Tab-separated table of C-alpha atoms in Angstrom:
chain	number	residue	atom	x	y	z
Z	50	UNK	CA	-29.382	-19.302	-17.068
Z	51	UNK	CA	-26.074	-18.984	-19.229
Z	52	UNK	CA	-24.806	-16.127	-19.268
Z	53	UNK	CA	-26.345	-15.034	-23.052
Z	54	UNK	CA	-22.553	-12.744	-24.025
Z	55	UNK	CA	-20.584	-16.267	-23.398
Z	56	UNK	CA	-23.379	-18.392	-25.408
Z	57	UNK	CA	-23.337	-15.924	-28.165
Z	58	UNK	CA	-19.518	-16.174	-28.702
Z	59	UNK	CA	-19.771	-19.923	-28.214
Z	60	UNK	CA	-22.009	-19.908	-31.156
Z	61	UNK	CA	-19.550	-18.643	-33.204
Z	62	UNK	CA	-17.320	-21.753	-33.789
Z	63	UNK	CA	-14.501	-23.090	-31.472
Z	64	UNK	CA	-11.991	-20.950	-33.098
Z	65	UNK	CA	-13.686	-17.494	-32.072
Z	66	UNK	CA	-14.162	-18.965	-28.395
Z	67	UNK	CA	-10.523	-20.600	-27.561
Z	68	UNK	CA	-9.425	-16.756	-29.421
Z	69	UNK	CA	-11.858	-15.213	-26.512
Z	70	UNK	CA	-10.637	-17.444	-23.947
Z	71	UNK	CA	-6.807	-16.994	-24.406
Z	72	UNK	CA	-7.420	-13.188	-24.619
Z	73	UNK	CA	-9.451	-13.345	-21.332
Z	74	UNK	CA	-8.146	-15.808	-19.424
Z	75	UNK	CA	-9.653	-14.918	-15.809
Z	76	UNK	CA	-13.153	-15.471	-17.083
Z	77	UNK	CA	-14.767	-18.029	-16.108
Z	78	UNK	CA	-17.277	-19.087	-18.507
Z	79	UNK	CA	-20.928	-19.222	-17.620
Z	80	UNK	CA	-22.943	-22.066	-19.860
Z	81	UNK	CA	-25.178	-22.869	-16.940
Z	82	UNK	CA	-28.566	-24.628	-18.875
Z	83	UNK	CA	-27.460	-24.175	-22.303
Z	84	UNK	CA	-28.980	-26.166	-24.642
Z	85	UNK	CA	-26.046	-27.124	-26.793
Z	86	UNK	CA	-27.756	-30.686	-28.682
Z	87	UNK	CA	-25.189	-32.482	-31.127
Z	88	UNK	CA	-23.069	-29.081	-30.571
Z	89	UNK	CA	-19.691	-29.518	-32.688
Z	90	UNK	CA	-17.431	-28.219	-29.661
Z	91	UNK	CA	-14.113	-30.507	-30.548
Z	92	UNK	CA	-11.030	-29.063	-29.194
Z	93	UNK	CA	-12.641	-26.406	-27.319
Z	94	UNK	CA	-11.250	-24.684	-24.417
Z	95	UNK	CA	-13.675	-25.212	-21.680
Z	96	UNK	CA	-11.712	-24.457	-17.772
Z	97	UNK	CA	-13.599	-23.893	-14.990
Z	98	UNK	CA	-17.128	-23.311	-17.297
Z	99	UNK	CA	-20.349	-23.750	-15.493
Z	100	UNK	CA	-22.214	-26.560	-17.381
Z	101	UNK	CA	-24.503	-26.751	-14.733
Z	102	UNK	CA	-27.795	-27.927	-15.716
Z	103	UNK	CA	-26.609	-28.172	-19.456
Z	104	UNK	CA	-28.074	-29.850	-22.086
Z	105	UNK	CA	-24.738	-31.377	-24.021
Z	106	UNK	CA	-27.151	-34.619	-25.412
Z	107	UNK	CA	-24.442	-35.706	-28.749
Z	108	UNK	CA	-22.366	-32.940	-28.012
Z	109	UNK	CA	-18.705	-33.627	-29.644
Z	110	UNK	CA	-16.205	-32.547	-27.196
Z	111	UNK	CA	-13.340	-34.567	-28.530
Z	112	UNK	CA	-10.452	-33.399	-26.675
Z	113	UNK	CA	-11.892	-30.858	-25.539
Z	114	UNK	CA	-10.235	-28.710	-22.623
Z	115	UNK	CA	-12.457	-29.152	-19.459
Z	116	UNK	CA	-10.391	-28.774	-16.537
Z	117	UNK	CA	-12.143	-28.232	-13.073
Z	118	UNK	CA	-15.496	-27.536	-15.240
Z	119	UNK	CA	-18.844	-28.098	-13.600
Z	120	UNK	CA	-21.264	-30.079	-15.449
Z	121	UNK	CA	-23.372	-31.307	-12.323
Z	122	UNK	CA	-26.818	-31.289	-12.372
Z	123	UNK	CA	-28.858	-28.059	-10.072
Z	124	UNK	CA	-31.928	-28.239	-8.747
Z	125	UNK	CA	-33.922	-27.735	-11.992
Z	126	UNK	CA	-32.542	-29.815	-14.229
Z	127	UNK	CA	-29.694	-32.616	-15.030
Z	128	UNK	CA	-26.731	-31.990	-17.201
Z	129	UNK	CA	-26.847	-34.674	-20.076
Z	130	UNK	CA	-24.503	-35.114	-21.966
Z	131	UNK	CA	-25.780	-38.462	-23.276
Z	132	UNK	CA	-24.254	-40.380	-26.597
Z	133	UNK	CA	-21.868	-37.117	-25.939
Z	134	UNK	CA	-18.291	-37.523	-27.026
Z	135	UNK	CA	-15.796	-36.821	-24.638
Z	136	UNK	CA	-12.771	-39.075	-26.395
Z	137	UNK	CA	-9.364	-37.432	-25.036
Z	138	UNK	CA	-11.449	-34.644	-22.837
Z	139	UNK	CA	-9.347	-33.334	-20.105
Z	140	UNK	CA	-11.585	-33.957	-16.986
Z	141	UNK	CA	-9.593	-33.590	-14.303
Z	142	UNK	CA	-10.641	-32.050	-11.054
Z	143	UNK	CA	-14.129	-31.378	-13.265
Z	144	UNK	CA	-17.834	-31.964	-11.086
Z	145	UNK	CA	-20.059	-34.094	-12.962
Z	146	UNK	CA	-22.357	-34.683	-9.973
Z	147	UNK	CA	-25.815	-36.615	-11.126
Z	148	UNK	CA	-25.031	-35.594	-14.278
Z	149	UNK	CA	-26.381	-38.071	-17.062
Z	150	UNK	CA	-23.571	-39.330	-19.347
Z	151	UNK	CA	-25.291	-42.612	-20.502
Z	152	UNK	CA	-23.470	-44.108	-23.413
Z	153	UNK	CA	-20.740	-41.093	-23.423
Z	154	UNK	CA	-17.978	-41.916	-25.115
Z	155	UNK	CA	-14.487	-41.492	-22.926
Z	156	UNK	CA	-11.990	-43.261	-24.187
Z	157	UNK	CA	-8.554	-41.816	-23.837
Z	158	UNK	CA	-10.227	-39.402	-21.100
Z	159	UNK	CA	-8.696	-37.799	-18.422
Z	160	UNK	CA	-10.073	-38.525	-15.304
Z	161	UNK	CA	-8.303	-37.543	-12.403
Z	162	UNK	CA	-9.694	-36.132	-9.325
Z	163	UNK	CA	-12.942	-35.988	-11.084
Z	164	UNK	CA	-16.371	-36.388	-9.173
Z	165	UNK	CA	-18.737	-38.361	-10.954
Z	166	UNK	CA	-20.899	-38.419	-7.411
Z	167	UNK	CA	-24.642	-39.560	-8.105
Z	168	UNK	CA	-23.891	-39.630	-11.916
Z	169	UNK	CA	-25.654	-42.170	-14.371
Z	170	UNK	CA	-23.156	-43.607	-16.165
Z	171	UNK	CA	-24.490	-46.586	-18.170
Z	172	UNK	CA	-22.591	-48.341	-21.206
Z	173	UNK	CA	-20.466	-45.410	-21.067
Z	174	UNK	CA	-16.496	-46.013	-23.016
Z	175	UNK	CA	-13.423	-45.472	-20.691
Z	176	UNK	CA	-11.080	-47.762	-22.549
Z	177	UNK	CA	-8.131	-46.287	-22.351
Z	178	UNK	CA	-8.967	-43.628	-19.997
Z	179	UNK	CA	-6.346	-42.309	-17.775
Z	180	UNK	CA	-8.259	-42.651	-14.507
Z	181	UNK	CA	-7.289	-41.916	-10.790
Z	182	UNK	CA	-8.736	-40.894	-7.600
Z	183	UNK	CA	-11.803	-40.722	-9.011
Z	184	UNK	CA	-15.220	-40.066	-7.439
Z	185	UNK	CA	-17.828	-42.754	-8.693
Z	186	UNK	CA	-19.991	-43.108	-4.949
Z	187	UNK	CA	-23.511	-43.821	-5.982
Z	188	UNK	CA	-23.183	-43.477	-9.354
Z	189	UNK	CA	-25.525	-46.084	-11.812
Z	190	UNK	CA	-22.626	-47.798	-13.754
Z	191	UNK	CA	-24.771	-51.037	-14.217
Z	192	UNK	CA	-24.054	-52.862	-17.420
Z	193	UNK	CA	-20.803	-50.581	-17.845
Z	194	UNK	CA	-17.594	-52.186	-19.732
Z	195	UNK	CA	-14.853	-50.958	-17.720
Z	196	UNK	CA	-12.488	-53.826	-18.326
Z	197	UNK	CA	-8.449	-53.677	-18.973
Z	198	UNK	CA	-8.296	-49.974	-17.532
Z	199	UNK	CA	-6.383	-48.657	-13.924
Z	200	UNK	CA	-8.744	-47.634	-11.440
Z	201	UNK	CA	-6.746	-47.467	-8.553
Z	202	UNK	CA	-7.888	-45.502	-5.634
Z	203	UNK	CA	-11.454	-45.238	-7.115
Z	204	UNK	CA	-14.483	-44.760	-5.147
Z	205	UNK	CA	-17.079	-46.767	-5.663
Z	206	UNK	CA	-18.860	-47.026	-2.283
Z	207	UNK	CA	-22.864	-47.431	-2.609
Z	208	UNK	CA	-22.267	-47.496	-6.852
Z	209	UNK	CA	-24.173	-49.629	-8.893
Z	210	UNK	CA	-22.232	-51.850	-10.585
Z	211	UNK	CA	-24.447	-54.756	-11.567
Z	212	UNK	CA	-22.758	-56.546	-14.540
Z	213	UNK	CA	-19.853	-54.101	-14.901
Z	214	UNK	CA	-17.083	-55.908	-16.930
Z	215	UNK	CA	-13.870	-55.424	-14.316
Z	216	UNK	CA	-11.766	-57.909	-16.417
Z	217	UNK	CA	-8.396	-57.315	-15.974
Z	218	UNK	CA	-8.743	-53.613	-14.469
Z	219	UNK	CA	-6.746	-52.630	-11.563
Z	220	UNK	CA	-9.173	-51.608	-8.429
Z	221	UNK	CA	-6.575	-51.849	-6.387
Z	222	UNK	CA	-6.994	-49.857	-3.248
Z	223	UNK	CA	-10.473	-48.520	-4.631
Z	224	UNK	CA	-13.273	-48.052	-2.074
Z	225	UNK	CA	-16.351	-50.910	-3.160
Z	226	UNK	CA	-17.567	-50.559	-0.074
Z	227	UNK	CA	-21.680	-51.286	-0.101
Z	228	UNK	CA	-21.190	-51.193	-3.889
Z	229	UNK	CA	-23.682	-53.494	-5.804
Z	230	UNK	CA	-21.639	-55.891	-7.412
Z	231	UNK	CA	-24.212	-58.388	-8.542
Z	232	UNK	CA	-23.451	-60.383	-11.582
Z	233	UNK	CA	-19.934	-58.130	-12.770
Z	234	UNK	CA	-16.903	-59.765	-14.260
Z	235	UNK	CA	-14.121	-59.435	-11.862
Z	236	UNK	CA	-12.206	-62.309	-14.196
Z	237	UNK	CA	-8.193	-61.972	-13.609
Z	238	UNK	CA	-9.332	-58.278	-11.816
Z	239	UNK	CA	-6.513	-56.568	-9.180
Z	240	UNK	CA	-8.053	-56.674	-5.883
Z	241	UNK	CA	-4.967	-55.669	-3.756
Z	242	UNK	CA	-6.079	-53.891	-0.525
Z	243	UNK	CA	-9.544	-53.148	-2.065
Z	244	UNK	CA	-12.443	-52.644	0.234
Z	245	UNK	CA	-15.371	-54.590	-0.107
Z	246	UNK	CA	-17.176	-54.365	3.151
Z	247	UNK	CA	-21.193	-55.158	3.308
Z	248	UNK	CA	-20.750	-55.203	-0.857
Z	249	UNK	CA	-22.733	-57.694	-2.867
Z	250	UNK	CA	-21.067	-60.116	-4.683
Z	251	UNK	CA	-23.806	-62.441	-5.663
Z	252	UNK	CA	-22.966	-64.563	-9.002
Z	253	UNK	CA	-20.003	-62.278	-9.456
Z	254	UNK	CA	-16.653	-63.385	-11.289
Z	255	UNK	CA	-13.768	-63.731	-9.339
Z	256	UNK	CA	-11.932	-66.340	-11.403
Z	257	UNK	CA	-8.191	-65.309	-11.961
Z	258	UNK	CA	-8.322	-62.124	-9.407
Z	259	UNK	CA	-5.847	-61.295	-6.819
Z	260	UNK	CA	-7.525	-60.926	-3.558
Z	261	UNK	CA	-4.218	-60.022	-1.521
Z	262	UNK	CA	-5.260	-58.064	1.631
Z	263	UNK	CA	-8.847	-57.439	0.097
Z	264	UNK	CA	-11.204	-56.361	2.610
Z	265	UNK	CA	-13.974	-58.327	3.245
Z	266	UNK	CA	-16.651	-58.332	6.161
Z	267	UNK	CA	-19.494	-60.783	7.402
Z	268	UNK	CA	-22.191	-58.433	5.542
Z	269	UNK	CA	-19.804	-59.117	2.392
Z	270	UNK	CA	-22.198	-61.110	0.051
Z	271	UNK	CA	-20.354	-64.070	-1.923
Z	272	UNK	CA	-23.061	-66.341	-2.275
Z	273	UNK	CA	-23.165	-68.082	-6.055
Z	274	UNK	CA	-19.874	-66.776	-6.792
Z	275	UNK	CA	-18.433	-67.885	-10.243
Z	276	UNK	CA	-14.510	-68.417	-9.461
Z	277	UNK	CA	-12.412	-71.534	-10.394
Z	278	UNK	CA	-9.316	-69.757	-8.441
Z	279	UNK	CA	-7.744	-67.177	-7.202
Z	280	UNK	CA	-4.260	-65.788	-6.249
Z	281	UNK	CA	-3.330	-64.339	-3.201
Z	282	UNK	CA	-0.185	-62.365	-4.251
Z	283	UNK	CA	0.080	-59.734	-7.401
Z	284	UNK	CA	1.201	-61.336	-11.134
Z	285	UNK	CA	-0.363	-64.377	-10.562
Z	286	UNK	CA	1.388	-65.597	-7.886
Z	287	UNK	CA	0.480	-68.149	-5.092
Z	288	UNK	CA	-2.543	-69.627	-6.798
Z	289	UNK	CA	-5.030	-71.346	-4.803
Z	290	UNK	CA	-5.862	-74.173	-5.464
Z	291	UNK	CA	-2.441	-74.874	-6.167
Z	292	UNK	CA	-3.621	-76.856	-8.743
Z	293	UNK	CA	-7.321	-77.439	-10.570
Z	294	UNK	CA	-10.434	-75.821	-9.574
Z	295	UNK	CA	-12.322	-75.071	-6.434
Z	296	UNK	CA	-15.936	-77.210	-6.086
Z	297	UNK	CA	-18.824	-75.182	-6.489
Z	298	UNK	CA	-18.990	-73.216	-3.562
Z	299	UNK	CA	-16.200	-73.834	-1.914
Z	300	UNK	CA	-14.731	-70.259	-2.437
Z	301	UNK	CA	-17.264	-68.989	-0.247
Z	302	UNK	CA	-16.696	-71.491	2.126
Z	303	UNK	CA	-13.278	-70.938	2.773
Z	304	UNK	CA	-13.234	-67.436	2.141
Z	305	UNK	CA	-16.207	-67.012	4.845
Z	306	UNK	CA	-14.157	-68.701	7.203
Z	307	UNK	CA	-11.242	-67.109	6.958
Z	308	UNK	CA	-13.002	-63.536	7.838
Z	309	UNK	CA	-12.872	-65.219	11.342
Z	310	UNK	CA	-8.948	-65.241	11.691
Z	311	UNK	CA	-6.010	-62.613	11.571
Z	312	UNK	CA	-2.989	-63.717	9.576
Z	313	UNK	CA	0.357	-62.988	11.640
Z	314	UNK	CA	3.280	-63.164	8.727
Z	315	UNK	CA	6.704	-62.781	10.007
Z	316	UNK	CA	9.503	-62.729	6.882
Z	317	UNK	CA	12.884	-63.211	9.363
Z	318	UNK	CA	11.325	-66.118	11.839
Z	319	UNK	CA	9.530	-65.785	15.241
Z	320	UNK	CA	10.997	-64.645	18.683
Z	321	UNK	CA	8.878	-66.775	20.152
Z	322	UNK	CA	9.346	-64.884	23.863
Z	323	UNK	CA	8.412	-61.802	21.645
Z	324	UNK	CA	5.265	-63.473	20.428
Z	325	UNK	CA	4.156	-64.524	23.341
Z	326	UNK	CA	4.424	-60.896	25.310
Z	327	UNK	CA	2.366	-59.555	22.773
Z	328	UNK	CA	0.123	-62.497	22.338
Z	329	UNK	CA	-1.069	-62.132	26.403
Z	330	UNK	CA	-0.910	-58.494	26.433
Z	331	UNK	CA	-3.478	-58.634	22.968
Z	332	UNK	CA	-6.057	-61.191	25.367
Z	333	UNK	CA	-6.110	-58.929	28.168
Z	334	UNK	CA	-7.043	-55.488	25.848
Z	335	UNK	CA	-9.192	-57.648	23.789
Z	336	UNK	CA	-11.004	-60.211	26.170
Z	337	UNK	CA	-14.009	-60.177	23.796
Z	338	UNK	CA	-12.397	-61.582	20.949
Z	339	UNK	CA	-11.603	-64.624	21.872
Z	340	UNK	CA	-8.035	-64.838	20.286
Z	341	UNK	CA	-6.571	-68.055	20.012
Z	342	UNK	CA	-3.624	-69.707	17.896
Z	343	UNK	CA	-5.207	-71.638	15.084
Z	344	UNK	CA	-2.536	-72.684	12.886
Z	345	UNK	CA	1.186	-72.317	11.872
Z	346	UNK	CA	2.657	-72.349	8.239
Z	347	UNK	CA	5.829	-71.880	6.734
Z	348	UNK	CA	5.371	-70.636	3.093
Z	349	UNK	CA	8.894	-70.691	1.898
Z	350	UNK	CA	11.514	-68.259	1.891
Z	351	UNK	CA	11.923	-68.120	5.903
Z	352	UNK	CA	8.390	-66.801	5.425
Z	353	UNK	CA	5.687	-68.072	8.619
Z	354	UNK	CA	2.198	-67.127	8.881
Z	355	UNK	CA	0.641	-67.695	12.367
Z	356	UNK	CA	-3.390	-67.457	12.395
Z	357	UNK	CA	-5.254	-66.455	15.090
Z	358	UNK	CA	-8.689	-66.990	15.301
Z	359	UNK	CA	-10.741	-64.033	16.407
Z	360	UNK	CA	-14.648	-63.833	17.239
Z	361	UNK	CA	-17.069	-62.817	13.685
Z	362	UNK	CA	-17.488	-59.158	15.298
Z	363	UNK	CA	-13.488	-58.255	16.338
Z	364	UNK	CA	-12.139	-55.846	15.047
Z	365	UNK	CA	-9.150	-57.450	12.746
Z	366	UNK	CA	-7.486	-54.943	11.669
Z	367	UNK	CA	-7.038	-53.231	14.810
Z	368	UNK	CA	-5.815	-56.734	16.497
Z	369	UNK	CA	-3.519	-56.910	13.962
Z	370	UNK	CA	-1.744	-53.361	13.983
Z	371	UNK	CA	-1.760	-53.395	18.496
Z	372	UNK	CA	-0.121	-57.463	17.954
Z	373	UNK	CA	2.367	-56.130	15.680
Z	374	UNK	CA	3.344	-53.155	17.899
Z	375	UNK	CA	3.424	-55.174	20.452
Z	376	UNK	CA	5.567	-57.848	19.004
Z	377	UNK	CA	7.967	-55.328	17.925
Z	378	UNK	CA	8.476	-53.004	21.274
Z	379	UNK	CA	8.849	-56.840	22.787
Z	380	UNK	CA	11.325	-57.902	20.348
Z	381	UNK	CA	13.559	-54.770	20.795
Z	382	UNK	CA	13.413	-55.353	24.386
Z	383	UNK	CA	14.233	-59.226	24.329
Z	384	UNK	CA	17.272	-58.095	22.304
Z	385	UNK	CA	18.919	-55.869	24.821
Z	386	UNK	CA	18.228	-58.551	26.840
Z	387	UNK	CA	20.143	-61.420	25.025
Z	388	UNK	CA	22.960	-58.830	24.313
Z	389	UNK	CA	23.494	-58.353	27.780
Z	390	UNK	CA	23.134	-61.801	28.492
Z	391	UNK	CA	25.813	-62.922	26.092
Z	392	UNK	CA	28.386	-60.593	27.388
Z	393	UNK	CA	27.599	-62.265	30.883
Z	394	UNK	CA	28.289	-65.239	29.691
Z	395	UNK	CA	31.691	-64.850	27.792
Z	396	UNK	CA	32.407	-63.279	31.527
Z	397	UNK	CA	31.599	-66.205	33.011
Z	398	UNK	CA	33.674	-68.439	30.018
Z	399	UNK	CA	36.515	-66.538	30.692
Z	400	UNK	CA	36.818	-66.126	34.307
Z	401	UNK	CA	36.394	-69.887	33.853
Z	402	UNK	CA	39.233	-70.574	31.696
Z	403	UNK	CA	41.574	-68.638	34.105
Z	404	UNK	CA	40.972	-70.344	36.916
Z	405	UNK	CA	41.967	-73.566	35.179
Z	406	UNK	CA	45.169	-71.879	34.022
Z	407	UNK	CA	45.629	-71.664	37.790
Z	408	UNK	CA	45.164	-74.584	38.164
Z	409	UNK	CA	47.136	-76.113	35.412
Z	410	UNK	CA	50.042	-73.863	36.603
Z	411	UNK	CA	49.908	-75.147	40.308
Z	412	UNK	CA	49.676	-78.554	38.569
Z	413	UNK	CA	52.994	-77.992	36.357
Z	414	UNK	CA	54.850	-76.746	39.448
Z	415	UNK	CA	54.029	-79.787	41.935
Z	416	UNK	CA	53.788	-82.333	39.464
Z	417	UNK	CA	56.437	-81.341	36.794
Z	418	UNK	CA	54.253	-82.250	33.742
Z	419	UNK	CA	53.515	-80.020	31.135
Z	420	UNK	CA	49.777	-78.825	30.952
Z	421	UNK	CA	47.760	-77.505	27.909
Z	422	UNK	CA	45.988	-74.392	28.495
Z	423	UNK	CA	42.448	-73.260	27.932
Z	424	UNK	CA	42.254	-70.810	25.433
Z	425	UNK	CA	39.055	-68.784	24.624
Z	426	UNK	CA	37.365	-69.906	21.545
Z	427	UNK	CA	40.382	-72.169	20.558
Z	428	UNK	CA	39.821	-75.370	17.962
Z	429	UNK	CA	40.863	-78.024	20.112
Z	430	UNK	CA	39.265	-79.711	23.066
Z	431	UNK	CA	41.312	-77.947	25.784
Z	432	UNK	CA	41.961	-80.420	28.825
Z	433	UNK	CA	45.126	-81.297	30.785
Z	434	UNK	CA	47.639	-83.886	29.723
Z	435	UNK	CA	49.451	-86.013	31.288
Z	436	UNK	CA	52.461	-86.088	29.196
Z	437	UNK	CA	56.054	-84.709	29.545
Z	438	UNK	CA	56.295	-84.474	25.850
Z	439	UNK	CA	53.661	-83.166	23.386
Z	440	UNK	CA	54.264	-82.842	19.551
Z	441	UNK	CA	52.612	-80.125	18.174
Z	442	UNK	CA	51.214	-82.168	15.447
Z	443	UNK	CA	49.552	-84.429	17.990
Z	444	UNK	CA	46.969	-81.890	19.057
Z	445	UNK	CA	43.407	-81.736	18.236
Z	446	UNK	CA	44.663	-86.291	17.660
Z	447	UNK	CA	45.659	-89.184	19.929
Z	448	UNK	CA	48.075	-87.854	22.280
Z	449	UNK	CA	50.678	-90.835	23.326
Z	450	UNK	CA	52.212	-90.743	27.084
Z	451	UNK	CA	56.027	-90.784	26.790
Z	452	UNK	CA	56.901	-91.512	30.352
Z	453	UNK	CA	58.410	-94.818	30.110
């Protein structure tokens, strides 16, 4: 139960407790089961109070102070703060586990580091919420309009999110991992490096989204998905199709198919020696996933993407990073190599060109003619002449015998 000295000044008005609070500022408030219905608590300085169990149903906390406050439910009852509004509430690092916010209001929130864990969430407002690294596993967001806001590095896994509007929100790098997706608007969404392994996708929106490095599994669900395209780089770039719409179904399609290859991009070309090190050294750790060399493109910009195809239960990601490594301890290597090789061979050029300046020498003594020399990395074709007279104008051009 709250602790009945705190609730008592509380009761007061806003201005007596925030007076309270700044005179004592080590207490830490004790609300726990309050019942504090349609409560006018606007502006209030709430940090680190114990909401637990709290009845907050209509409660205004308009910008209201809340910072590392627990309002998660205990084991009698939940914390409700339904139809509450929390408009420009400072949330951050605050525990709202399976507490009951349905219909909250939280726009221009502050949401970061906040666990939402097990928390009902339906039609709540977080336009314009300032949202990151936020805990939302296994909450009940279903029917939820969470379009146009950043939600980067939010997790989702095991959420409901049936018919959630995404549209336009960043979830990039968020955790959807077994999240129930069914039916949400992911329309021109930011998918970049989001997981959605074993999540259900059925009749979702995907039209407009960017799906670079998105991770998807076999148990990743995209029958009946809605999407005309899709890009595979940030700010719409590299649309696919390049141009029009895919068929019905045919996302899936390809999309399914592709979770059977690894893409290989390399941005300054391929040492091909390097490659194929790596390549043999990746079949013999990996003889169960049946690599092999599926295609070859060049995408522009010295940019080429080798995929391998890899057997539905390998492990992709972990090909991927030991082919790299690979490639790149091989690549160092082959370099030494060719270094070393090169300065053999100018060696070799030059021990060449001085014996034919012996020779040429011996030649100009026996013979009497004049000779040309071989010069390292000159711009003429070196050779001997059988002239007593060269002009110098003449060389590199038709050289004319002047004997007779």
């Amino acid at each position: 139960m709250a602790n009945e000295e705190h609730l008592a000044i509380l009761r007061q008005g806003v201005e007596v407790w925030n007076k309270w609070r700044n005179k004592y500022p080590k207490v830490r408030p004790d609300l726990t089961g309050a019942k504090l219905h349609n409560a006018n608590l606007r502006k209030a300085n709430f940090e680190e109070t114990n909401f637990s169990g709290a009845e907050l149903c209509g409660a205004n906390l308009h910008d209201a102070y809340l910072h590392k406050a627990i309002l998660s439910s205990n084991k009698y009852q939940d914390t409700k703060l339904i139809e509450a509004n929390l408009s420009k509430a400072t949330l951050n690092d605050a525990k709202l586990v399976a507490a009951d916010l349905t219909k909250a209001n939280l726009t221009q929130a502050y949401l970061i580091n906040t666990n939402f864990n097990g928390a009902t969430l339906i039609e709540i407002n977080l336009k314009e919420a300032f949202v990151s690294n936020t805990n939302f596993s296994i909450t009940k967001l279903k029917g939820t309009n969470l379009s146009n806001i950043s939600l980067t590095g939010a997790n989702f896994e095991e959420a409901d999110l049936r018919e959630v509007n995404f549209s336009k929100t960043n979830l990039s790098r968020s955790n959807l991992r077994k999240a129930d997706l069914a039916k949400a608007n992911l329309f021109e969404a930011n998918l970049t490096q989001t997981s959605l392994y074993d999540a259900n996708l059925r009749n979702a929106c995907l039209t407009g989204s960017c799906v670079k490095d998105w991770g998807i599994n076999a148990f990743t669900n995209l029958d009946v998905i809605v999407c005309d395209y899709i890009y595979l780089h940030q700010k719409q770039q590299e649309r696919r199709p390049s141009s029009g719409n895919f068929a019905p179904g045919e996302f899936a399609k390809l999309f399914q198919k592709s979770l059977e290859t690894v893409d290989l991009i390399f941005r300054n070309g391929i040492d091909w020696d390097a490659f194929a090190y790596s390549f043999k050294k990746l079949e013999v750790e990996n003889q169960g996933a049946q690599l092999d060399v599926q295609s070859i493109e060049k995408k522009g910009d010295g940019i080429l993407v080798v995929r391998v195809a890899v057997s539905p239960d390998a492990d992709k990601a972990k090909i991927h990073s030991e082919f790299m490594q690979g490639y790149e301890f091989a690549a160092k290597a082959l370099e030494a190599q060719y270094q070393a090789r090169l300065e053999d061979k100018d060696k070799v050029i030059n021990q060449l060109f001085s014996s034919i300046n012996q020779l040429n020498k011996q030649l100009a003594e026996t013979s009497g003619k004049v000779s040309i020399y071989y010069l390292p990395n000159s711009q003429f074709a070196g050779g001997i002449v059988d002239a007593n007279t060269v002009n110098t104008d003449q060389i590199g051009g038709n050289i004319q015998n002047n004997d007779a």
